[in-house]
Short mmCIF file of C-alpha atoms and ligand atoms in Angstrom, two decimals:
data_model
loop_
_atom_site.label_atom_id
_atom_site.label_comp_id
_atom_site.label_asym_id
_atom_site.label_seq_id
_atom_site.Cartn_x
_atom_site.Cartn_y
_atom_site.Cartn_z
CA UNK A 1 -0.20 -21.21 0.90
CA UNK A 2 2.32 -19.20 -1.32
CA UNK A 3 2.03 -20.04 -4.95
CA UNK A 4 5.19 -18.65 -6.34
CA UNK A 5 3.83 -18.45 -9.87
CA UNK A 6 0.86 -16.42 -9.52
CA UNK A 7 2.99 -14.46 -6.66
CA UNK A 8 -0.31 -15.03 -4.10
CA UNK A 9 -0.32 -15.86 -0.61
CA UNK A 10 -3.46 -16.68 1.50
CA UNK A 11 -4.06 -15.64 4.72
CA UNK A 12 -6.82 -16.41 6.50
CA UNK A 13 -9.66 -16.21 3.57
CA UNK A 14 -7.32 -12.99 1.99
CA UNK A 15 -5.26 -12.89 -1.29
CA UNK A 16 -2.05 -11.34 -0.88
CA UNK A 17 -0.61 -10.45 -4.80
CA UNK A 18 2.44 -8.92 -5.93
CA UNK A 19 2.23 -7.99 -9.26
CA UNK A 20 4.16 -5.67 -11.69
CA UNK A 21 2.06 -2.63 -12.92
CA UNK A 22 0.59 0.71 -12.94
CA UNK A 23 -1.64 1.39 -9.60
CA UNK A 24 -4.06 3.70 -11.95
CA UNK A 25 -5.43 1.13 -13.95
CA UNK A 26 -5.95 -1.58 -11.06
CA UNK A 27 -9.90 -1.97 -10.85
CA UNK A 28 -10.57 -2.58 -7.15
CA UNK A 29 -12.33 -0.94 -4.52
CA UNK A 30 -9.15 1.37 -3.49
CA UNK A 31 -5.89 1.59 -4.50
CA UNK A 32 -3.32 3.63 -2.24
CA UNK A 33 -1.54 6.77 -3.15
CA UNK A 34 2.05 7.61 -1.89
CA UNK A 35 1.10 11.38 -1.27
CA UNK A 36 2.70 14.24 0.73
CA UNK A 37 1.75 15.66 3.80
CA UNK A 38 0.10 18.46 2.40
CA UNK A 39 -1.85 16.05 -0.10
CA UNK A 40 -0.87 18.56 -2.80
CA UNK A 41 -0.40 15.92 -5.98
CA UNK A 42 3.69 15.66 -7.35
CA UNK A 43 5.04 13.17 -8.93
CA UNK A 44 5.59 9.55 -9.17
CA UNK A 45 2.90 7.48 -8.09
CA UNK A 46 0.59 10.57 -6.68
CA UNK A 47 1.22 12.40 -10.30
CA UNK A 48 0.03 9.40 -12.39
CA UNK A 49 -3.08 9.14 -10.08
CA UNK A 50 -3.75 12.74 -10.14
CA UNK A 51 -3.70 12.68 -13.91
CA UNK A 52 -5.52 9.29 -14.16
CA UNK A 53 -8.24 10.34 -11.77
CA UNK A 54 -8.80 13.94 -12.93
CA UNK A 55 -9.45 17.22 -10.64
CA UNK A 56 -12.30 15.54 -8.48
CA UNK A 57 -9.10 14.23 -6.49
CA UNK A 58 -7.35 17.25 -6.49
CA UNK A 59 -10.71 19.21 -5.04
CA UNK A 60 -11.39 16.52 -2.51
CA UNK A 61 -7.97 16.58 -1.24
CA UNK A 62 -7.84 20.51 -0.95
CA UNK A 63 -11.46 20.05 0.84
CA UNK A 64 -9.58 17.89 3.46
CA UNK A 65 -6.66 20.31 3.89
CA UNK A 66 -8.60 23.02 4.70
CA UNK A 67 -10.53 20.43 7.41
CA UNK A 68 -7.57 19.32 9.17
CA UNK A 69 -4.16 20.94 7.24
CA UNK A 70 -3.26 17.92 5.02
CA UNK A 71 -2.14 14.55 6.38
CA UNK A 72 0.88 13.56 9.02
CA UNK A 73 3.32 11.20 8.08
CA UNK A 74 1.99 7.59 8.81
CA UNK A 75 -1.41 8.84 8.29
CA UNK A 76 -4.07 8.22 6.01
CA UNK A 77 -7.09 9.61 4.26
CA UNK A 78 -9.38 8.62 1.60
CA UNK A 79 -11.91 10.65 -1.18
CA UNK A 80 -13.42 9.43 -4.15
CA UNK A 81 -11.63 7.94 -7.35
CA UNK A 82 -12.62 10.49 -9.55
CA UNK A 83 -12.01 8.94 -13.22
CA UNK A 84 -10.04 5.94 -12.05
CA UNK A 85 -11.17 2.57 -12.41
CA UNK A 86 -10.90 1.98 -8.22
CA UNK A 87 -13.64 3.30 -6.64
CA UNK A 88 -11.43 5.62 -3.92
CA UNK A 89 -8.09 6.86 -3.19
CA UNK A 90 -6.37 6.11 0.41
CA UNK A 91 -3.81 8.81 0.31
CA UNK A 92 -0.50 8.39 2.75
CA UNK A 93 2.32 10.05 3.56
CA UNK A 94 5.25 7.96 3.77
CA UNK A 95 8.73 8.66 5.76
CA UNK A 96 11.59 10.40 4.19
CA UNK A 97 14.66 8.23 4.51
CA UNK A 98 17.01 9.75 6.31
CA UNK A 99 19.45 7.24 7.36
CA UNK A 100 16.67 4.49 9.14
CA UNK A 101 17.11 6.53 12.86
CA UNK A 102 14.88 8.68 12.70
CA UNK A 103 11.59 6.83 12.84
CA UNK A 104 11.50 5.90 9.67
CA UNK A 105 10.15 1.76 9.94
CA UNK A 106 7.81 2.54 12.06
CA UNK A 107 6.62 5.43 10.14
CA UNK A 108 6.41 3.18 7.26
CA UNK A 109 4.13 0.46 9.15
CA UNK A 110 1.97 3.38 10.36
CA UNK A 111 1.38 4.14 6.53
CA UNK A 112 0.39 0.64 5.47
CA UNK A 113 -1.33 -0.26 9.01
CA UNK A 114 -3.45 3.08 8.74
CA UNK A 115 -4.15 2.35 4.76
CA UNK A 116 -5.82 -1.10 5.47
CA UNK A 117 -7.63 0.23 8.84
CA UNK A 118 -9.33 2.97 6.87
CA UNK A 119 -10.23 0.25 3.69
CA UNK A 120 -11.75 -2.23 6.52
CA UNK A 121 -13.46 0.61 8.26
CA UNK A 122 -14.96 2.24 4.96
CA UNK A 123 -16.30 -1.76 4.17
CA UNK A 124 -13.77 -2.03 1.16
CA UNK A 125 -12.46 -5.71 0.13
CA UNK A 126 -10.08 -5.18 -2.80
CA UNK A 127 -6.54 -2.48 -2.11
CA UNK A 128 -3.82 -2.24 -4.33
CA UNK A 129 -0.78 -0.93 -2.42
CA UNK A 130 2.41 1.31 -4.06
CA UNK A 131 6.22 0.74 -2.78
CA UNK A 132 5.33 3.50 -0.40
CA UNK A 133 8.45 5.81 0.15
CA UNK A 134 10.38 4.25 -2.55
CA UNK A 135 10.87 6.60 -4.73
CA UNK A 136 11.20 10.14 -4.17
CA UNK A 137 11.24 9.66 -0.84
CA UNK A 138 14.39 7.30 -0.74
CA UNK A 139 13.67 4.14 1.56
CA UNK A 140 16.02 1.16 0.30
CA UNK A 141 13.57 -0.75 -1.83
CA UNK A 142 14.53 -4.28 -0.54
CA UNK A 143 14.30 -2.47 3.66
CA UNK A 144 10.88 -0.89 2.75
CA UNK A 145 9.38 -4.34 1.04
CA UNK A 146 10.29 -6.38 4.58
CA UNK A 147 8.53 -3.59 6.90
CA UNK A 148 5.89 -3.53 4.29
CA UNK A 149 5.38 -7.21 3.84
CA UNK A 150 5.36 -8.28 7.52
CA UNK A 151 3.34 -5.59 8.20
CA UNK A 152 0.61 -6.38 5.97
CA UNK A 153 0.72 -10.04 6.68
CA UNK A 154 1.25 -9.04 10.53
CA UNK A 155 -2.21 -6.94 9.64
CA UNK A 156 -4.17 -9.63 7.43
CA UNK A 157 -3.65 -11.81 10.60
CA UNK A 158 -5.42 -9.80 12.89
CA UNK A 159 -8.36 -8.76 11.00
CA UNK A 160 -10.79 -10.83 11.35
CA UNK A 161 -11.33 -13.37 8.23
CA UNK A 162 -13.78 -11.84 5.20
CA UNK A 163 -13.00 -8.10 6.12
CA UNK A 164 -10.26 -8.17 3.20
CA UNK A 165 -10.68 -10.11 0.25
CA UNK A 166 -7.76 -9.33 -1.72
CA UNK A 167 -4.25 -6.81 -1.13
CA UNK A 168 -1.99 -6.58 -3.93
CA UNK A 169 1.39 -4.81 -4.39
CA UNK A 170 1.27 -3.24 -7.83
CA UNK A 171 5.07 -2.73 -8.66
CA UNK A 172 6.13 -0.63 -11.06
CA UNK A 173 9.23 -2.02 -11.70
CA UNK A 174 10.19 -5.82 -12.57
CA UNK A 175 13.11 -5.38 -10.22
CA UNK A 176 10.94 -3.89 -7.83
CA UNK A 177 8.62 -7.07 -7.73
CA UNK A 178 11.31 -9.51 -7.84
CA UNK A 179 12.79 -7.58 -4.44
CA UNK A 180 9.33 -7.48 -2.64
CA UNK A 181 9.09 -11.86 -3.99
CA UNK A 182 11.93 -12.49 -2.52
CA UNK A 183 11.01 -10.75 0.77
CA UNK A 184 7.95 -12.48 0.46
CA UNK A 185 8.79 -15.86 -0.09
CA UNK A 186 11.58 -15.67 2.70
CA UNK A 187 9.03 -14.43 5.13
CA UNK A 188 6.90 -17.73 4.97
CA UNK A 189 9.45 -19.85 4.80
CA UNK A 190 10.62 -18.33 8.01
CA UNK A 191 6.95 -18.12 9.32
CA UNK A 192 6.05 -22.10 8.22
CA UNK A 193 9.30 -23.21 10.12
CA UNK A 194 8.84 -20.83 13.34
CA UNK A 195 9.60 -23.57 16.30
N1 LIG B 1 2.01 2.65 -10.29
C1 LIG B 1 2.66 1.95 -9.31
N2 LIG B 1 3.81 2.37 -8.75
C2 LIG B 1 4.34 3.53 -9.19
C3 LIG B 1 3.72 4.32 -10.20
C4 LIG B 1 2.51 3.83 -10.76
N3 LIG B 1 1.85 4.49 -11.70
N4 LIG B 1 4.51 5.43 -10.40
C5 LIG B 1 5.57 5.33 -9.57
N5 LIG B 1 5.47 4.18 -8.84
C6 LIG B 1 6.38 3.65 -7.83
C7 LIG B 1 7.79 4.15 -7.85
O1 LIG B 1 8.55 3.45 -8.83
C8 LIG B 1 8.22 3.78 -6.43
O2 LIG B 1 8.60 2.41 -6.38
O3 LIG B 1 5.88 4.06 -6.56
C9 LIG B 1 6.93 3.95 -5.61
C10 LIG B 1 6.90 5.19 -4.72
O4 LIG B 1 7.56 6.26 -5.38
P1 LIG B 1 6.98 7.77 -5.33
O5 LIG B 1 5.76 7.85 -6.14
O6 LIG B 1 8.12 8.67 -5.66
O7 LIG B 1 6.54 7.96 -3.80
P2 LIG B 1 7.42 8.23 -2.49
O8 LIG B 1 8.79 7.69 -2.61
O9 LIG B 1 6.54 7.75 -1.37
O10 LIG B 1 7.54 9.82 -2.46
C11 LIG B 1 6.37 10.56 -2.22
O11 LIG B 1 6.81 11.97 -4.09
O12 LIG B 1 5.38 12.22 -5.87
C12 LIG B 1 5.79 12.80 -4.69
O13 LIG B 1 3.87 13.99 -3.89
C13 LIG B 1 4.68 12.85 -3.68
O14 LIG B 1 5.92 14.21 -2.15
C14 LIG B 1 5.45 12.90 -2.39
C15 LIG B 1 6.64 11.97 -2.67
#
């Protein structure tokens, strides 16, 4: 069930949200950061939740490169939320666009797949996802919101029912979240009429 006004969809027993916003204040159990591969902080989305959640994540993300060197594209990891409202911090490392042939989409499924494996696996029910690779990165906002959307729906699918409670893009932009509604909404229309 998609209600268009509230910008939710169900699946199975999960809330999917869009919603227009800033990740750092989203109170939920994670919320996902759009980091670099050597989990180093910048800017954009992994800048304002460095400064939101204070040197704790900074520390716990130096702690992991020296462990295992930072984090691959497609990857994820997670530490503590420091002084954010959300609890922890999924850090991922999006693709750099360079053109869509070089592995991009499915680099940018691995990001979101690996971001909800590690909430169901650490028993969280409440993410808040970023427009990964959207930004500095350079993935076409409306080609990035159609991996990203039937991935996560492909995702909330699979997992079994009461594992996820709730998954909401937080978008920073209006015209951000009217790209990724769109996507949405022709994604289950296509999915409600599939033969
Ligand atoms: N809340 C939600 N979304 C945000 C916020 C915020 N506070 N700040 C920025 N965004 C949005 C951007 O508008 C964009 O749509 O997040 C999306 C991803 O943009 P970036 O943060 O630039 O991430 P990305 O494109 O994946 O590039 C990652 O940028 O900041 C560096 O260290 C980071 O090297 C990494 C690269």
């Amino acid at each position: 069930m998609y209600n268009a006004l509230m910008k939710k969809f169900l699946i199975k027993n999960c809330a999917l949200l869009l919603k227009q916003g800033d990740i750092t204040k989203e109170k939920v159990d994670a919320i996902v950061n759009a980091a670099n591969s050597m989990l180093a902080g910048g800017g954009g989305v992994d800048g304002a939740i460095h400064e939101a959640g204070g040197p704790m994540i900074e520390e716990e993300c130096r702690k992991i490169r020296e462990m295992q060197g930072g984090c691959p594209a497609g990857e994820a990891v997670i530490t503590p939320g420091g002084k954010l409202l959300a609890k922890y911090v999924i850090h991922t490392v999006g693709p750099v666009w360079q053109g869509g042939n070089a592995g991009e989409e499915e680099l940018l499924r691995s990001s979101y797949r690996n971001s909800l494996l590690l909430a169901v696996k650490s028993g969280l029910y409440f993410v808040s996802l970023p427009s990964i690779s959207t930004g500095s990165y350079g993935y076409p906002v409306d080609q990035a919101a159609r991996v990203a959307l039937t991935e996560v729906t492909g995702f909330l699918n699979k997992v079994r029912p009461y594992k996820l409670r709730q998954v909401s893009f937080v978008l920073f932009s209006e015209d951000i979240l009217n790209i990724y509604r769109t996507v949405l909404e022709d994604i289950v229309v296509r999915s409600n009429f599939q033969p």
